[in-house]
Short mmCIF file of N, CA and C in Angstrom, two decimals:
data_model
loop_
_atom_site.label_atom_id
_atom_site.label_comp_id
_atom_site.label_asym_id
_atom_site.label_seq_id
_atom_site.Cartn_x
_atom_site.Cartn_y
_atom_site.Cartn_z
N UNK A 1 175.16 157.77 45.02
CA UNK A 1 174.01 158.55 44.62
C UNK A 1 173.62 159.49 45.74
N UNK A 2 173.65 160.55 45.79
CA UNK A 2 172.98 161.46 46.20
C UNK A 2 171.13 161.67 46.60
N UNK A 3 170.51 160.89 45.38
CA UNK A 3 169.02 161.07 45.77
C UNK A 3 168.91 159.73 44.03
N UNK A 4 167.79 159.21 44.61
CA UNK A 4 167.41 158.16 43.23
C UNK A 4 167.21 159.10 41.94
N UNK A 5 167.41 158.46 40.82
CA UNK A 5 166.98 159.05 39.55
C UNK A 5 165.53 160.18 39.86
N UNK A 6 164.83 159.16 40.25
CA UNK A 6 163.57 159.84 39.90
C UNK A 6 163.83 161.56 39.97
N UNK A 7 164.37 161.33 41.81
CA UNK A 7 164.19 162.39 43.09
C UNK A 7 165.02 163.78 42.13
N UNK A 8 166.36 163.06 41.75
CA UNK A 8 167.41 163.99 41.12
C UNK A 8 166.23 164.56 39.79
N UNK A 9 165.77 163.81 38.95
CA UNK A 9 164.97 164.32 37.83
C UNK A 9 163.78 165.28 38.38
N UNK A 10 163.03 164.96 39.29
CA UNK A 10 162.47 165.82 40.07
C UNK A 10 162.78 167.23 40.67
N UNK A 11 163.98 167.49 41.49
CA UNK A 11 164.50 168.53 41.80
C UNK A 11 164.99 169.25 40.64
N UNK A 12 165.94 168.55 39.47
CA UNK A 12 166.01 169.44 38.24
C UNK A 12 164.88 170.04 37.37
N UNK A 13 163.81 169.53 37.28
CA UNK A 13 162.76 169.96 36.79
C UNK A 13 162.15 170.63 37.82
N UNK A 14 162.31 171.39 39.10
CA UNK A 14 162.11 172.18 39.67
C UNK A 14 163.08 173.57 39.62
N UNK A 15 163.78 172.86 39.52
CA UNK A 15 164.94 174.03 40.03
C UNK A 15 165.40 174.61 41.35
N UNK A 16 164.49 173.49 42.39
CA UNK A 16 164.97 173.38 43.66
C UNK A 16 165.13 172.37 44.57
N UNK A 17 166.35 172.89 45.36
CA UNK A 17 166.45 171.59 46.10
C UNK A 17 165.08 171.47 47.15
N UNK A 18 164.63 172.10 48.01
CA UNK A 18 163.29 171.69 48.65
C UNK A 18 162.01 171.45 48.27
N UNK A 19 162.16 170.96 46.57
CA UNK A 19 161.06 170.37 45.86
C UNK A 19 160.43 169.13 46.36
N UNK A 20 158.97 169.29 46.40
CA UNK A 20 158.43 167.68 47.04
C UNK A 20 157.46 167.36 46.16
N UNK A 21 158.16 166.57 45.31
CA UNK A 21 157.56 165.82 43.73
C UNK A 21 156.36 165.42 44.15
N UNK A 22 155.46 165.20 45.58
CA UNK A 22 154.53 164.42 46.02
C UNK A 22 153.42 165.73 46.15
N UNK A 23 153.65 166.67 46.48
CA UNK A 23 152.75 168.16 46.93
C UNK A 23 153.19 168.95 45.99
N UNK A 24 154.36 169.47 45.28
CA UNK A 24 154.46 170.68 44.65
C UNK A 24 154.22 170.87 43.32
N UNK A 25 154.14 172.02 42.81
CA UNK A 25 153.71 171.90 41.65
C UNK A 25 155.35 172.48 40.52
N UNK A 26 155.05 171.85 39.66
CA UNK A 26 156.40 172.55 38.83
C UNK A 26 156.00 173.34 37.66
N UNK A 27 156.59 174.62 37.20
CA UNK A 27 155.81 175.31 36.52
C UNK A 27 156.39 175.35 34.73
N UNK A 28 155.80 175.41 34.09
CA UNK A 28 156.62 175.09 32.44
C UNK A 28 157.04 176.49 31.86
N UNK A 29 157.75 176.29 30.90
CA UNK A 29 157.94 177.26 30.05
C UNK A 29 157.36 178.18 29.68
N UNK A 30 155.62 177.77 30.16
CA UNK A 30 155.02 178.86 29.04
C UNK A 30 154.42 179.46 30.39
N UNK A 31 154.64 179.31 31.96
CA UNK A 31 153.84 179.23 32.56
C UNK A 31 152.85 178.53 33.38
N UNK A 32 152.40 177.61 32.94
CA UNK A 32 151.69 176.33 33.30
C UNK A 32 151.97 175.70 34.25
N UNK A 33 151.04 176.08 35.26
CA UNK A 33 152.15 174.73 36.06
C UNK A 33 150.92 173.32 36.28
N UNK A 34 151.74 172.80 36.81
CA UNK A 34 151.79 170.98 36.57
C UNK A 34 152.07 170.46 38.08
N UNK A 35 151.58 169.14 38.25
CA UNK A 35 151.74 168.24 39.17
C UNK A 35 152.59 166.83 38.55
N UNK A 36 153.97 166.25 39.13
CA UNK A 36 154.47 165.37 37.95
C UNK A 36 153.37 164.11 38.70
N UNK A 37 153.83 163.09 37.72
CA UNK A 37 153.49 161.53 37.62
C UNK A 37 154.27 160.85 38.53
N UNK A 38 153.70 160.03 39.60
CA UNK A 38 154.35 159.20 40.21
C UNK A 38 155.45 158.33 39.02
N UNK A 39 156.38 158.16 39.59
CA UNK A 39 157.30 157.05 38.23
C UNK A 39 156.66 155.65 38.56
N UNK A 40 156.90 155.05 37.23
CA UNK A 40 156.41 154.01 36.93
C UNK A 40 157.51 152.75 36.58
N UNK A 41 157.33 151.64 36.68
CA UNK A 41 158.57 150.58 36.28
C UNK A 41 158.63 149.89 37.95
N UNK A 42 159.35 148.91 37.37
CA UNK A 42 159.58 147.61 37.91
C UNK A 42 160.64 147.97 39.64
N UNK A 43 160.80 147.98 40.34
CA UNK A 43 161.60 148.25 41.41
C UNK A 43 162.25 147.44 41.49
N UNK A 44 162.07 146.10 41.65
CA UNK A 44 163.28 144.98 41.66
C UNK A 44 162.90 144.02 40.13
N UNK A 45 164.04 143.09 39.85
CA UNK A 45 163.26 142.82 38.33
C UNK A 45 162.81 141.26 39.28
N UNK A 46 161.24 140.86 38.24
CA UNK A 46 160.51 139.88 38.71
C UNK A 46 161.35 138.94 38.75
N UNK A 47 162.13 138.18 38.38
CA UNK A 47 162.98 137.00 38.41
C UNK A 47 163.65 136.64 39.20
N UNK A 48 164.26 138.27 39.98
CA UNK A 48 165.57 138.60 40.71
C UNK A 48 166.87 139.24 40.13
N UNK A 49 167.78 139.08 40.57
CA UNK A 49 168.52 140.00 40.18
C UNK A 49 169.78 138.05 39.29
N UNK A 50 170.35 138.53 38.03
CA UNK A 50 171.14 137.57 38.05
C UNK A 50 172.35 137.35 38.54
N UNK A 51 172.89 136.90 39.33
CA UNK A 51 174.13 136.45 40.20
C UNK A 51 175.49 136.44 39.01
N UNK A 52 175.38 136.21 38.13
CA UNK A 52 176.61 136.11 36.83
C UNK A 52 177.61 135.47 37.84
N UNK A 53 178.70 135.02 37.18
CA UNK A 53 180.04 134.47 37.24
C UNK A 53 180.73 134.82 38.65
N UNK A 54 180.98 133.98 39.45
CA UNK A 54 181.59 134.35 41.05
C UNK A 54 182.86 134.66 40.26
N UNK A 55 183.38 136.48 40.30
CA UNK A 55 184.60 136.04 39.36
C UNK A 55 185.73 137.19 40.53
N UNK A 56 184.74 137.23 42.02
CA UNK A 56 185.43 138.28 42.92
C UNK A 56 186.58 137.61 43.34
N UNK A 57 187.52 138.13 43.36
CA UNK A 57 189.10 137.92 44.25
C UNK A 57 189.09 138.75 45.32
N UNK A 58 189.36 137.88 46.59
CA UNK A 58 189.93 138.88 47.97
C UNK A 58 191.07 139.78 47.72
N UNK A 59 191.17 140.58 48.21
CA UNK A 59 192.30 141.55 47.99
C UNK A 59 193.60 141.01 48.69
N UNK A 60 194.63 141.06 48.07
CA UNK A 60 195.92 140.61 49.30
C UNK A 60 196.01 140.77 50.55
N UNK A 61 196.32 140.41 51.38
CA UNK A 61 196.36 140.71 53.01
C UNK A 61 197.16 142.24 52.97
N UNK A 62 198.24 142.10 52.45
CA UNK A 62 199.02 143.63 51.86
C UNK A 62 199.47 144.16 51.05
N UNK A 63 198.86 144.96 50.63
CA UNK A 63 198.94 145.72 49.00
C UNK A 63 200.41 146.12 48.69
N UNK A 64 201.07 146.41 49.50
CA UNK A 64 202.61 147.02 49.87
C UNK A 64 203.42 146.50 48.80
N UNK A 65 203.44 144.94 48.19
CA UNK A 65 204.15 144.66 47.22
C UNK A 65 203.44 144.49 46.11
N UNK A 66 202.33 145.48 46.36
CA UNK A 66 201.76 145.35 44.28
C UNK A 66 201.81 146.77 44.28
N UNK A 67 202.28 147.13 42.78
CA UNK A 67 202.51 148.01 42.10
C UNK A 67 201.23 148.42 40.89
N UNK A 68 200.79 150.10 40.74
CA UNK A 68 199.92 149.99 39.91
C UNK A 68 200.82 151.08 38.69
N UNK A 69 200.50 150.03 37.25
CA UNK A 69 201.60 150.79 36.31
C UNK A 69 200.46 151.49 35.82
N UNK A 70 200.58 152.79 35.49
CA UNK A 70 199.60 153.44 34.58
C UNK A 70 200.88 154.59 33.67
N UNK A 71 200.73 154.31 32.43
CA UNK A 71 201.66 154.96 31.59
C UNK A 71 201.65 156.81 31.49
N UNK A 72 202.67 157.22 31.75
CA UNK A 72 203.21 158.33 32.05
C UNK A 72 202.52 159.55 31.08
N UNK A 73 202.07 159.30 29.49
CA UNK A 73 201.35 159.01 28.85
C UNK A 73 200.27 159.54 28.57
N UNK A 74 199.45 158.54 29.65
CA UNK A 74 198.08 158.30 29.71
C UNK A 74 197.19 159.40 29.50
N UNK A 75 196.31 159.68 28.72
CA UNK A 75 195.38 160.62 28.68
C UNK A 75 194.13 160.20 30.04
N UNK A 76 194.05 159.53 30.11
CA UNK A 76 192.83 159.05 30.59
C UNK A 76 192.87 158.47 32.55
N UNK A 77 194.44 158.12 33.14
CA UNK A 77 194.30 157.98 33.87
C UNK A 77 195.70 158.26 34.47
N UNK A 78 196.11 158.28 35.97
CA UNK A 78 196.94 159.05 36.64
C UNK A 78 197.22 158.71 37.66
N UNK A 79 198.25 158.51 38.73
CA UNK A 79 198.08 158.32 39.97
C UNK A 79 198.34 159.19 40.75
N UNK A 80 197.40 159.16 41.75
CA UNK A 80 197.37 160.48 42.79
C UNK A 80 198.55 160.42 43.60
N UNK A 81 198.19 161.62 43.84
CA UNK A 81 199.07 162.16 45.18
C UNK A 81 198.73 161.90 46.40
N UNK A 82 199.45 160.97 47.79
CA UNK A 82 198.79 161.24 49.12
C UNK A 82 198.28 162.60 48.97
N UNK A 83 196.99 163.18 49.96
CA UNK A 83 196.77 163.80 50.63
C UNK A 83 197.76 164.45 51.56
N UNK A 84 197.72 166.15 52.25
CA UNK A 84 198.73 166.16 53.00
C UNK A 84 197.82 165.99 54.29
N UNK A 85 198.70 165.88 55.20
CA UNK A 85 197.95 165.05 56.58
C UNK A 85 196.91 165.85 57.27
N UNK A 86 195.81 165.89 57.42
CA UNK A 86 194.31 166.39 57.76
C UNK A 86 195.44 167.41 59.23
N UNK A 87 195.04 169.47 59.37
CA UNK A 87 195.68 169.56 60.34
C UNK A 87 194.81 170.25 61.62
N UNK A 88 192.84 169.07 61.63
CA UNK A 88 192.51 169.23 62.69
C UNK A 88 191.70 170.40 62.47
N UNK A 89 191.68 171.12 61.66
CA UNK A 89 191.03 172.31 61.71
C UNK A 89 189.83 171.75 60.17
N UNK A 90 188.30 172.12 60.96
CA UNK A 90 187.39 171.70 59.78
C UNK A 90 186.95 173.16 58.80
N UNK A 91 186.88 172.55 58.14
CA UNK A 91 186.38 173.67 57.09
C UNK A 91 185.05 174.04 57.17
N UNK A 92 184.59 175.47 57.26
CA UNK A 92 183.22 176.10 57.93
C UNK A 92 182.90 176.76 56.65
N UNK A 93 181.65 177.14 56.86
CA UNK A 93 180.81 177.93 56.03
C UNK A 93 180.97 177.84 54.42
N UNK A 94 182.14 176.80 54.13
CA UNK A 94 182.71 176.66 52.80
C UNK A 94 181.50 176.65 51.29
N UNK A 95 181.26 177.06 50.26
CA UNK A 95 180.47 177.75 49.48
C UNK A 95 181.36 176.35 48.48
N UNK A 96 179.78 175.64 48.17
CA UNK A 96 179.90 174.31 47.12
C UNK A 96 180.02 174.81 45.65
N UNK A 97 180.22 174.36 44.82
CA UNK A 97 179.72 175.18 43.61
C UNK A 97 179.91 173.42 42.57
N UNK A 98 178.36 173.10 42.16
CA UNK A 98 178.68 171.78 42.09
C UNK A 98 178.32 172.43 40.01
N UNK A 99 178.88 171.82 39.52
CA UNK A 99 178.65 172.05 37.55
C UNK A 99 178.70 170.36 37.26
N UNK A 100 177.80 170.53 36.19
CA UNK A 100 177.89 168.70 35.87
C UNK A 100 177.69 169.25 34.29
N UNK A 101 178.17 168.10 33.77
CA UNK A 101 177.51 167.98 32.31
C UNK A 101 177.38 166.48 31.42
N UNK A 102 176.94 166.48 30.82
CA UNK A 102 176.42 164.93 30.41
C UNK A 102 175.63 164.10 30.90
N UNK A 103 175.39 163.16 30.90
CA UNK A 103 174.57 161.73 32.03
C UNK A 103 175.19 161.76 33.24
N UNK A 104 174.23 162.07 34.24
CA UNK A 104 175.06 161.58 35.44
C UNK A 104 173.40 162.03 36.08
N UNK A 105 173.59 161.55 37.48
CA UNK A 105 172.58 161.09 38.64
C UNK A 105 173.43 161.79 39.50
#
């Protein structure tokens, strides 16, 4: 995560990243502007959290003799390519360009 639900719902309903959901005001459609609502709800759940089924496995000491099959096929999944080897030189001033669509945080 990048910033909690709230923070992310906050900055999108600004339309900026140096929005401060606590001081600023956000302005509506028609004009209007507004102060939001602190969020509301539970932060941890009263009970605790439930532990479910110990069902973790350690990973092998060395992966070297497991193989991952994913069918040639596959719409949905793929196996990568190494990386080619980092050559020391960092990337500057580089211009993000982030697009999302659907549910996501």
């Amino acid at each position: 995560f990048v910033a909690s639900p709230e923070i992310v719902t906050a900055l999108a309903l600004s339309g900026r990243l140096d929005f401060n959901p606590l001081t600023d005001k956000v302005t509506g459609s028609k004009g209007e502007e507004f102060v939001l609502d602190p969020p509301e709800g539970e932060q941890l759940p009263a009970l605790g959290f439930d532990p479910g089924a110990d069902t973790y496995q350690h990973p092998p000491e060395s992966g070297s003799d497991r193989a991952v099959d994913v069918s040639p096929t596959s719409d949905r999944l793929q196996l990568l390519e190494p990386f080619p080897v980092w050559d020391g030189k960092d990337i500057e001033d580089a211009i993000v360009l982030i697009k999302i669509q659907g549910k996501c945080t």
